[in-house]
Coordinates of C-alpha atoms in Angstrom, one line a residue:
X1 CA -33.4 -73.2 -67.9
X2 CA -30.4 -74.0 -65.9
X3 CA -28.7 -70.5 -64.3
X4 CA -24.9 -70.8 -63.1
X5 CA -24.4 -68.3 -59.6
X6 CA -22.2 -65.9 -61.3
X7 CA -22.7 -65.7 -64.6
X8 CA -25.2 -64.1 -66.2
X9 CA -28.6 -65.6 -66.4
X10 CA -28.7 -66.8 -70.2
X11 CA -29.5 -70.4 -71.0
X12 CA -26.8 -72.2 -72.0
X13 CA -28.2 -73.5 -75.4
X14 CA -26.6 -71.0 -78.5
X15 CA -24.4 -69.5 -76.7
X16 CA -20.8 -70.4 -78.0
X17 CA -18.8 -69.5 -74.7
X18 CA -19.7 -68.6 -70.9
X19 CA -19.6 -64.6 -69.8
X20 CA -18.9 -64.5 -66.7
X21 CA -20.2 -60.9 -64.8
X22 CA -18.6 -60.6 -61.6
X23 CA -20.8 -60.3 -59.0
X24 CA -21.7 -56.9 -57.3
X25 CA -20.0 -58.4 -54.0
X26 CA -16.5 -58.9 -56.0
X27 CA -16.2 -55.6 -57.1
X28 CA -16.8 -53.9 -53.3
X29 CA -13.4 -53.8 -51.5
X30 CA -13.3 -55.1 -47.8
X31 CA -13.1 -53.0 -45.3
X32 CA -10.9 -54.2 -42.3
X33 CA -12.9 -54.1 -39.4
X34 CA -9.9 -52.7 -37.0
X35 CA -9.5 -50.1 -39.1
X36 CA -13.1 -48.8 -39.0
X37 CA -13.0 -49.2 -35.5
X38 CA -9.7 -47.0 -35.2
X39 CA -11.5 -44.2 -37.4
X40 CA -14.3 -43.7 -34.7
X41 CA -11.4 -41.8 -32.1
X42 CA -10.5 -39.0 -33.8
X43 CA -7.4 -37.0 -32.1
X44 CA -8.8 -33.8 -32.4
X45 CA -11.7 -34.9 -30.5
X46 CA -10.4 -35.9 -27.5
X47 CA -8.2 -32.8 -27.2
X48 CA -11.0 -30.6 -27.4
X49 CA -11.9 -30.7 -24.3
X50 CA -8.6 -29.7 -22.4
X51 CA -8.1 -26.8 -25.2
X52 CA -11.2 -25.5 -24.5
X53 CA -11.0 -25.7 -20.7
X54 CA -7.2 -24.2 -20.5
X55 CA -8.2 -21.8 -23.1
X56 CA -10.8 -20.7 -20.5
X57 CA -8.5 -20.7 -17.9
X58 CA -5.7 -18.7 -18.9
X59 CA -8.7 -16.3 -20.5
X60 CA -9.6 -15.6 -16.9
X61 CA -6.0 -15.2 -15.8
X62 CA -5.4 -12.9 -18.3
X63 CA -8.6 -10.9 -17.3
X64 CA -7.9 -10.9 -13.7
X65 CA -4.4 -9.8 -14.5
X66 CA -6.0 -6.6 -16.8
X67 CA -8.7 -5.7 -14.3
X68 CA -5.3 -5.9 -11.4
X69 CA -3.3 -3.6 -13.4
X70 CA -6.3 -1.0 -14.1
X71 CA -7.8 -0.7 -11.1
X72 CA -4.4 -0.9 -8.9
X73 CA -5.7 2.1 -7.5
X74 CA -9.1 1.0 -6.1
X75 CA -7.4 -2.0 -4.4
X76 CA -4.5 -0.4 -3.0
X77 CA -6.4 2.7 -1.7
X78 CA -9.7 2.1 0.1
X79 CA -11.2 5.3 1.5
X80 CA -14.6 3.8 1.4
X81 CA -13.9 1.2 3.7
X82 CA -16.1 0.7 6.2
X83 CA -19.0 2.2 4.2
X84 CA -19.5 5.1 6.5
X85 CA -15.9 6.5 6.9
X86 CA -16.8 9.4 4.4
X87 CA -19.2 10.7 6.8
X88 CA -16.9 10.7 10.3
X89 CA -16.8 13.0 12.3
X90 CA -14.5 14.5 14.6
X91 CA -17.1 15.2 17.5
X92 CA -18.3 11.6 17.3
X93 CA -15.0 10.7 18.6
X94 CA -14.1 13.5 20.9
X95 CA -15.4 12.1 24.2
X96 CA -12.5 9.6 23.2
X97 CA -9.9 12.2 23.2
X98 CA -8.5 12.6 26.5
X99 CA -9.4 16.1 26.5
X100 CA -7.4 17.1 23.3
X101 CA -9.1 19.3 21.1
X102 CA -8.8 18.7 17.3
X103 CA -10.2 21.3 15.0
X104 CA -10.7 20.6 10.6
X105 CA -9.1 22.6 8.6
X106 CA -8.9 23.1 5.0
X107 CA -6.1 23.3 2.4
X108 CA -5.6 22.8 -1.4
X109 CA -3.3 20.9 -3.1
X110 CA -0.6 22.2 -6.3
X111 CA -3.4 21.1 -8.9
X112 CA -6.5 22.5 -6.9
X113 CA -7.9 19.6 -5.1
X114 CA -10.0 20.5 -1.8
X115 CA -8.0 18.7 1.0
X116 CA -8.9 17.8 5.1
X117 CA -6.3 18.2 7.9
X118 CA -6.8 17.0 11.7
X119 CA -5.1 19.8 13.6
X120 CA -4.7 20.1 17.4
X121 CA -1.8 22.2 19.7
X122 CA -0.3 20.9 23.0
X123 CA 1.6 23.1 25.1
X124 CA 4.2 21.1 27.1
X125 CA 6.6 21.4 30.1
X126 CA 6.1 23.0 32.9
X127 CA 6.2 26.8 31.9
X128 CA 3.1 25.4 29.1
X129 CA 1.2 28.4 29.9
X130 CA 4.3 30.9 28.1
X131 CA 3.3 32.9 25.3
X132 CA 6.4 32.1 24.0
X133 CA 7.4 28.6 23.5
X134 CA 11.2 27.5 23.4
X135 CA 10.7 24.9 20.6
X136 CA 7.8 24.5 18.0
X137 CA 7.5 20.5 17.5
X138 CA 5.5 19.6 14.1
X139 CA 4.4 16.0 13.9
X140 CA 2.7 15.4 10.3
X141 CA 0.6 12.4 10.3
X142 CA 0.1 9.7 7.2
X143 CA -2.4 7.2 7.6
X144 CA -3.0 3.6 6.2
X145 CA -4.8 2.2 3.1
X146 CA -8.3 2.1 4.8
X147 CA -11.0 4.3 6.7
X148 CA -10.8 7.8 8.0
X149 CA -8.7 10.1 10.5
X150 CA -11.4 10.7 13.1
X151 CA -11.7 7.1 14.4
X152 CA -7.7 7.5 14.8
X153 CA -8.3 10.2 16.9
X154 CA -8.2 8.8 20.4
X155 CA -5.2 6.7 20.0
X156 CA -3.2 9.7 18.5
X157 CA -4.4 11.8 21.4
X158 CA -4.0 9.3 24.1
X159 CA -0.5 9.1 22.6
X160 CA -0.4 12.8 23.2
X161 CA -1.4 12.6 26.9
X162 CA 1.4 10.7 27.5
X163 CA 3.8 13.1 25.8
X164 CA 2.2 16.1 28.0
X165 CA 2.2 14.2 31.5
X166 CA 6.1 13.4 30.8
X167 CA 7.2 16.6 29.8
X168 CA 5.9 17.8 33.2
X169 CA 9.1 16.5 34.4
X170 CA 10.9 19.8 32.5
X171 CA 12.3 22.8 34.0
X172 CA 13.6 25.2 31.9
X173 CA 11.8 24.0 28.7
X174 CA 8.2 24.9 26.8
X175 CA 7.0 23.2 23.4
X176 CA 4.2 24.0 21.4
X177 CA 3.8 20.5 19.9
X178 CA 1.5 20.9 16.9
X179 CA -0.1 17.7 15.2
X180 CA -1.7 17.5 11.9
X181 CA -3.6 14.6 10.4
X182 CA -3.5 14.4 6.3
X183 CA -6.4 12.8 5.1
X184 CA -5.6 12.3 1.4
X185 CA -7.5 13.1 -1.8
X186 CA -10.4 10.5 -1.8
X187 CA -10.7 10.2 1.7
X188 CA -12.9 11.5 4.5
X189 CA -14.1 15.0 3.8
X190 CA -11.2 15.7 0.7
X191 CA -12.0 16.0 -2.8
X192 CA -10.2 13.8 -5.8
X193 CA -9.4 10.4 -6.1
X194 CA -6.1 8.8 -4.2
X195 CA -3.2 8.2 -6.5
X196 CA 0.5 7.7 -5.5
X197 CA 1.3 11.3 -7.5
X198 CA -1.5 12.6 -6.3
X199 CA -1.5 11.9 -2.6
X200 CA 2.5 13.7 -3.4
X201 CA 0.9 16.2 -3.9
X202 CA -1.1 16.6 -0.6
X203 CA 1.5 16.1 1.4
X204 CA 3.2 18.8 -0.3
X205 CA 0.6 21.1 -0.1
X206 CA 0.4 20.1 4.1
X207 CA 4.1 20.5 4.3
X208 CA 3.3 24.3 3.0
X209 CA 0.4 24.5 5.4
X210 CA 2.7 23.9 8.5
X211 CA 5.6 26.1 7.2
X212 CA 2.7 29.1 6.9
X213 CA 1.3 28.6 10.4
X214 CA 4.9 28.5 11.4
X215 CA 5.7 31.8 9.6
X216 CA 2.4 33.5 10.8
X217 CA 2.6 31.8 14.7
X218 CA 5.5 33.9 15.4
X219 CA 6.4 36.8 12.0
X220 CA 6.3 39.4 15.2
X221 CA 9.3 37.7 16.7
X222 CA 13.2 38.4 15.6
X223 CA 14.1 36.3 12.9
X224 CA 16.9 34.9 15.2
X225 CA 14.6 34.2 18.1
X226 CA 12.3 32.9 16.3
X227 CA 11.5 29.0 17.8
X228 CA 13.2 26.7 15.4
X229 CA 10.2 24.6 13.7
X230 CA 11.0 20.7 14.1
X231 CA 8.9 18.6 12.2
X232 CA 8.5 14.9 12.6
X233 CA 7.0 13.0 9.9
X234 CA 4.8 9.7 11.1
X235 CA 3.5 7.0 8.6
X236 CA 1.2 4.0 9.0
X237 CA 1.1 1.1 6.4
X238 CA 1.2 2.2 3.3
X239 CA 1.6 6.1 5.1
X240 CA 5.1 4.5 5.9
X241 CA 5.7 4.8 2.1
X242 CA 4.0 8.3 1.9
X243 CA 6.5 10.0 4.7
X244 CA 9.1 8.4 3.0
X245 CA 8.8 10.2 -0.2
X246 CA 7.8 13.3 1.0
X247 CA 11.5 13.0 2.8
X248 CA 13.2 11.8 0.0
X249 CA 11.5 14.0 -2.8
X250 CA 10.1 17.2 -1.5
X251 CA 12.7 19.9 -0.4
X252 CA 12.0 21.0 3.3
X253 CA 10.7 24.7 3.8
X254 CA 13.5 27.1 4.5
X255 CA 11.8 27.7 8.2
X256 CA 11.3 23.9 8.6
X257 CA 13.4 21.2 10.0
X258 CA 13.1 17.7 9.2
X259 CA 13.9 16.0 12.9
X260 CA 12.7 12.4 12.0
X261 CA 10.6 9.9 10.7
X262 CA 8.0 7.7 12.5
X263 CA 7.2 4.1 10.3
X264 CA 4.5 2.1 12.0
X265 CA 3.9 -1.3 10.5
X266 CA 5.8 -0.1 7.1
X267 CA 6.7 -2.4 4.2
X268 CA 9.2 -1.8 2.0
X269 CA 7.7 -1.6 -1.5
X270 CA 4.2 -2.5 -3.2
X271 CA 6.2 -4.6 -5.5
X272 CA 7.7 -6.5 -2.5
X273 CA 4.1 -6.8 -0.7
X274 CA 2.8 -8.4 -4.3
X275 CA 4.9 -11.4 -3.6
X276 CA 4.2 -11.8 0.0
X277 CA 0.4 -11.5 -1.4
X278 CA 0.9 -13.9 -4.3
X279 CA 4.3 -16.0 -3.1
X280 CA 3.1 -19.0 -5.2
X281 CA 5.7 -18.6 -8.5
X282 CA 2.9 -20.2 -11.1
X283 CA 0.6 -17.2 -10.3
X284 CA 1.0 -14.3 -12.7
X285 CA 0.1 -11.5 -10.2
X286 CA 3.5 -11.4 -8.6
X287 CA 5.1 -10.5 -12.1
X288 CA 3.0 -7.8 -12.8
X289 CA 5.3 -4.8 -11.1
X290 CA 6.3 -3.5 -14.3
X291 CA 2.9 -2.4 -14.5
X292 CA 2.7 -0.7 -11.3
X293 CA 1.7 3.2 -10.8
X294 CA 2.5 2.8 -7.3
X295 CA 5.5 2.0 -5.8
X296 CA 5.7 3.7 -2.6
X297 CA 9.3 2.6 -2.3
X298 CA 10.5 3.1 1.2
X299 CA 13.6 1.0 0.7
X300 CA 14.7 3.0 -2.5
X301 CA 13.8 6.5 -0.5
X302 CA 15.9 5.5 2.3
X303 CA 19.0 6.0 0.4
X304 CA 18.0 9.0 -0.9
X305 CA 17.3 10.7 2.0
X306 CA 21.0 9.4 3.5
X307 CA 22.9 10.9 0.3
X308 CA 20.2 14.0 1.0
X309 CA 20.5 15.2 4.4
X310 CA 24.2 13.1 4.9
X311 CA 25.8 16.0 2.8
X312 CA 25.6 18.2 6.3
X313 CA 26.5 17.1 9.9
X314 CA 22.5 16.2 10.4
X315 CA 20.4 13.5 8.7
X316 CA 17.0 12.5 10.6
X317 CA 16.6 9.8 12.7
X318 CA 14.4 6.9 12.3
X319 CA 11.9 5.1 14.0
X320 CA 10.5 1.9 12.9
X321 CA 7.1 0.4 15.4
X322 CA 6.2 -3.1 14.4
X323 CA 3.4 -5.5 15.1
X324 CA 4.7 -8.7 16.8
X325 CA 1.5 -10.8 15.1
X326 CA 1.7 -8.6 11.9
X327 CA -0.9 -10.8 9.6
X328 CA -0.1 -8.4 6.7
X329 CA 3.3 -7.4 6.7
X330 CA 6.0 -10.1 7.5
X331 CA 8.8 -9.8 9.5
X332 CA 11.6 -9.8 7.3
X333 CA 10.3 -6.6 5.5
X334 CA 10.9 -4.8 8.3
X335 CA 14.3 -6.5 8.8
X336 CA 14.8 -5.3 5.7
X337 CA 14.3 -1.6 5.9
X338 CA 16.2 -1.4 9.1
X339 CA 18.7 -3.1 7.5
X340 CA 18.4 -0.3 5.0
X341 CA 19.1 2.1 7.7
X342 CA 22.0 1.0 8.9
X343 CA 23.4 0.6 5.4
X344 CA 22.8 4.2 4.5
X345 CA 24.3 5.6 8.0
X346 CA 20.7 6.4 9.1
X347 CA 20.5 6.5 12.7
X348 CA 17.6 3.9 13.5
X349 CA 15.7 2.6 16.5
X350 CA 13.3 -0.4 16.2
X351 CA 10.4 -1.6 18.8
X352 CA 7.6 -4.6 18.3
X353 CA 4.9 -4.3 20.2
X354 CA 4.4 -7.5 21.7
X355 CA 0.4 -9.3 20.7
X356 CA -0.3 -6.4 17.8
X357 CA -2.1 -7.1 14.8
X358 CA -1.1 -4.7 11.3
X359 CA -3.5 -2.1 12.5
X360 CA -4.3 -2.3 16.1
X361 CA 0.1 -1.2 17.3
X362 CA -1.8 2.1 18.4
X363 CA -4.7 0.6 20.1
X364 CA -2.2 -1.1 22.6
X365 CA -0.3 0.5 25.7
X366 CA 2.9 -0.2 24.5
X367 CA 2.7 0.7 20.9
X368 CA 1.6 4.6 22.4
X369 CA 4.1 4.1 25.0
X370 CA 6.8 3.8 22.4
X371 CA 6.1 6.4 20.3
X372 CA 5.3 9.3 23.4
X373 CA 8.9 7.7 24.6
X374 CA 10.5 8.4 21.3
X375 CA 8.8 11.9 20.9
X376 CA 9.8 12.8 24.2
X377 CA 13.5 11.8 23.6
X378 CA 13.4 13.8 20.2
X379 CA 11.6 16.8 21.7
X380 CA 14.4 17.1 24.9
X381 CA 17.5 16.4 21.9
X382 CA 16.5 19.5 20.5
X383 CA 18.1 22.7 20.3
X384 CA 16.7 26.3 22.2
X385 CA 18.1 29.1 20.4
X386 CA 19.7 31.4 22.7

């Protein structure tokens, strides 16, 4: 039997004509090798990777961003920092205190919130021992993001010292210079937690506190020779911002007069300290201001306290105290507030304090220096009623 390779296997004998069966191999296409090599890399695959990864990136962005804008609060204010600053207290401090005694007191805020104050009296000039002083000098005290007022004590009454030793130098004057230290909802021995409206409110509620001991200090005395309450309002950090809206916001007590302001180490706005934080323009964080609940906007509250007290023949006078080696704050914040003041017809005087870090201008000789000089100067500018 004889067999042909591609045709089927029947003997040739009988069979009129040849049928021809392709071959299995005949009828299966070719497949191009370079193609099925191509088909292996798929484009989806190798993007996969980098989707995934960036996905996860700007997931984390995103989150960051969200947990920034919700718990503003928590990082702005820090009442908790160090750990123990809830638990100060003012006789741990008061070997510190050059003699000055400070005394707690209590008040409560528009919305009932339990607040602490810092309060001690200095009689100054050399008739200190009068009954009846010629001037009643408030100075209401704001301080920064961070810790309590006790451990601020001794630099605030050193500061005092100073004031007292100079004003011995008086002949015909006496002062009863009264300062009291805010410690905001949240912090130290207050109730609450520290908001921007909130902390309004405590300063509002001190502001009333001073005007009452004012009013119940002297309600035996004449009405026309009653001292004249001055009251000078002093901020640190972000208790720049908080003296500057309680100027700009909150109407003065009819038996209080605003003298001036004090800014240690101020900034002009949280929205401008998120780009000094964050100046990289790729970063999200700088853009999210529209989202902020806290602005403490000293630049803005400038002007408004120029159109505010500009309307008579008085507007207070401003002090700004920087830090020379400010790690926080930079220089041309500072420029630009008393820029700011000079725009706005605000009389302002500016001092650096040459070595200082954000929050150690206090802790330095010349940083109390300057502010017992610029008390003293506002203290002798006043006005005895006659």
């Amino acid at each position: 039997m004889f067999f042909v390779r591609g045709v089927s296997r029947l003997p040739f004998r009988g069979i009129p004509k040849l049928t021809i069966i392709p071959s299995r191999s005949s009828t299966t296409p070719r497949i191009d090798n370079t193609l099925a090599c191509r088909r292996k890399y798929h484009v989806e695959g190798l993007m996969l990777a980098p989707v995934v990864f960036s996905g996860l990136f700007v997931a984390l962005w995103t989150w960051k961003c969200f947990m920034m804008v919700i718990f503003q609060n928590k990082i702005i204010y820090m009442p908790g920092l160090p750990p123990n600053s809830r638990w100060e207290k003012i006789e741990d401090y008061a070997s510190r205190c050059a003699g000055v005694q400070w005394r707690e007191e209590r008040v409560r805020a528009a919305d009932g919130t339990d607040l602490a104050l810092c309060v001690t009296d200095m009689d100054l000039g050399t008739g200190a021992t009068s009954a009846q002083p010629d001037v009643a000098f408030y100075i209401l005290y704001f301080q920064g993001n961070a810790s309590s007022i006790p451990p601020r004590l001794p630099d605030l009454s050193s500061t005092l010292s100073m004031l007292k030793r100079r004003s011995l130098q008086w002949r015909d004057k006496n002062v009863r210079c009264t300062m009291v230290c805010l410690s905001y909802r949240g912090y130290w021995t207050s109730r609450g937690r520290p908001t921007e409206m909130g902390i309004r409110k405590d300063c509002a509620a001190a502001l009333d506190w001073i005007s009452q001991l004012h009013s119940n200090s002297y309600c035996g005395d004449d009405h026309e020779s009653r001292p004249s309450a001055e009251l000078v309002l002093w901020g640190q950090s972000i208790g720049a911002g908080v003296a500057t809206n309680l100027a700009a916001e909150t109407p003065m007590p009819a038996n209080v007069h605003l003298d001036s302001l004090i800014l240690e180490t101020p900034f002009t706005s949280i929205r401008a300290m998120l780009e000094v934080l964050y100046p990289q323009k790729w970063l999200p964080y700088r853009y999210l201001w529209p989202f902020l609940r806290n602005h403490l906007d000293s630049w803005r509250n400038l002007g408004v306290i120029s159109r505010k007290y500009n309307i008579g023949e008085y507007s207070p006078e401003v002090f700004i105290l920087e830090a020379a080696k400010d790690e926080l704050v930079p220089r041309e914040l500072t420029q630009e507030l008393y820029n700011r003041c000079v725009d706005v017809r605000l009389h302002v005087t500016r001092k650096a304090v040459a070595g200082a870090f954000h929050n150690d201008t206090m802790f330095r000789g010349e940083g109390r220096r300057a502010v017992s000089d610029f008390l003293l100067r506002r203290i002798t500018s006043t006005r005895v009623p006659m």
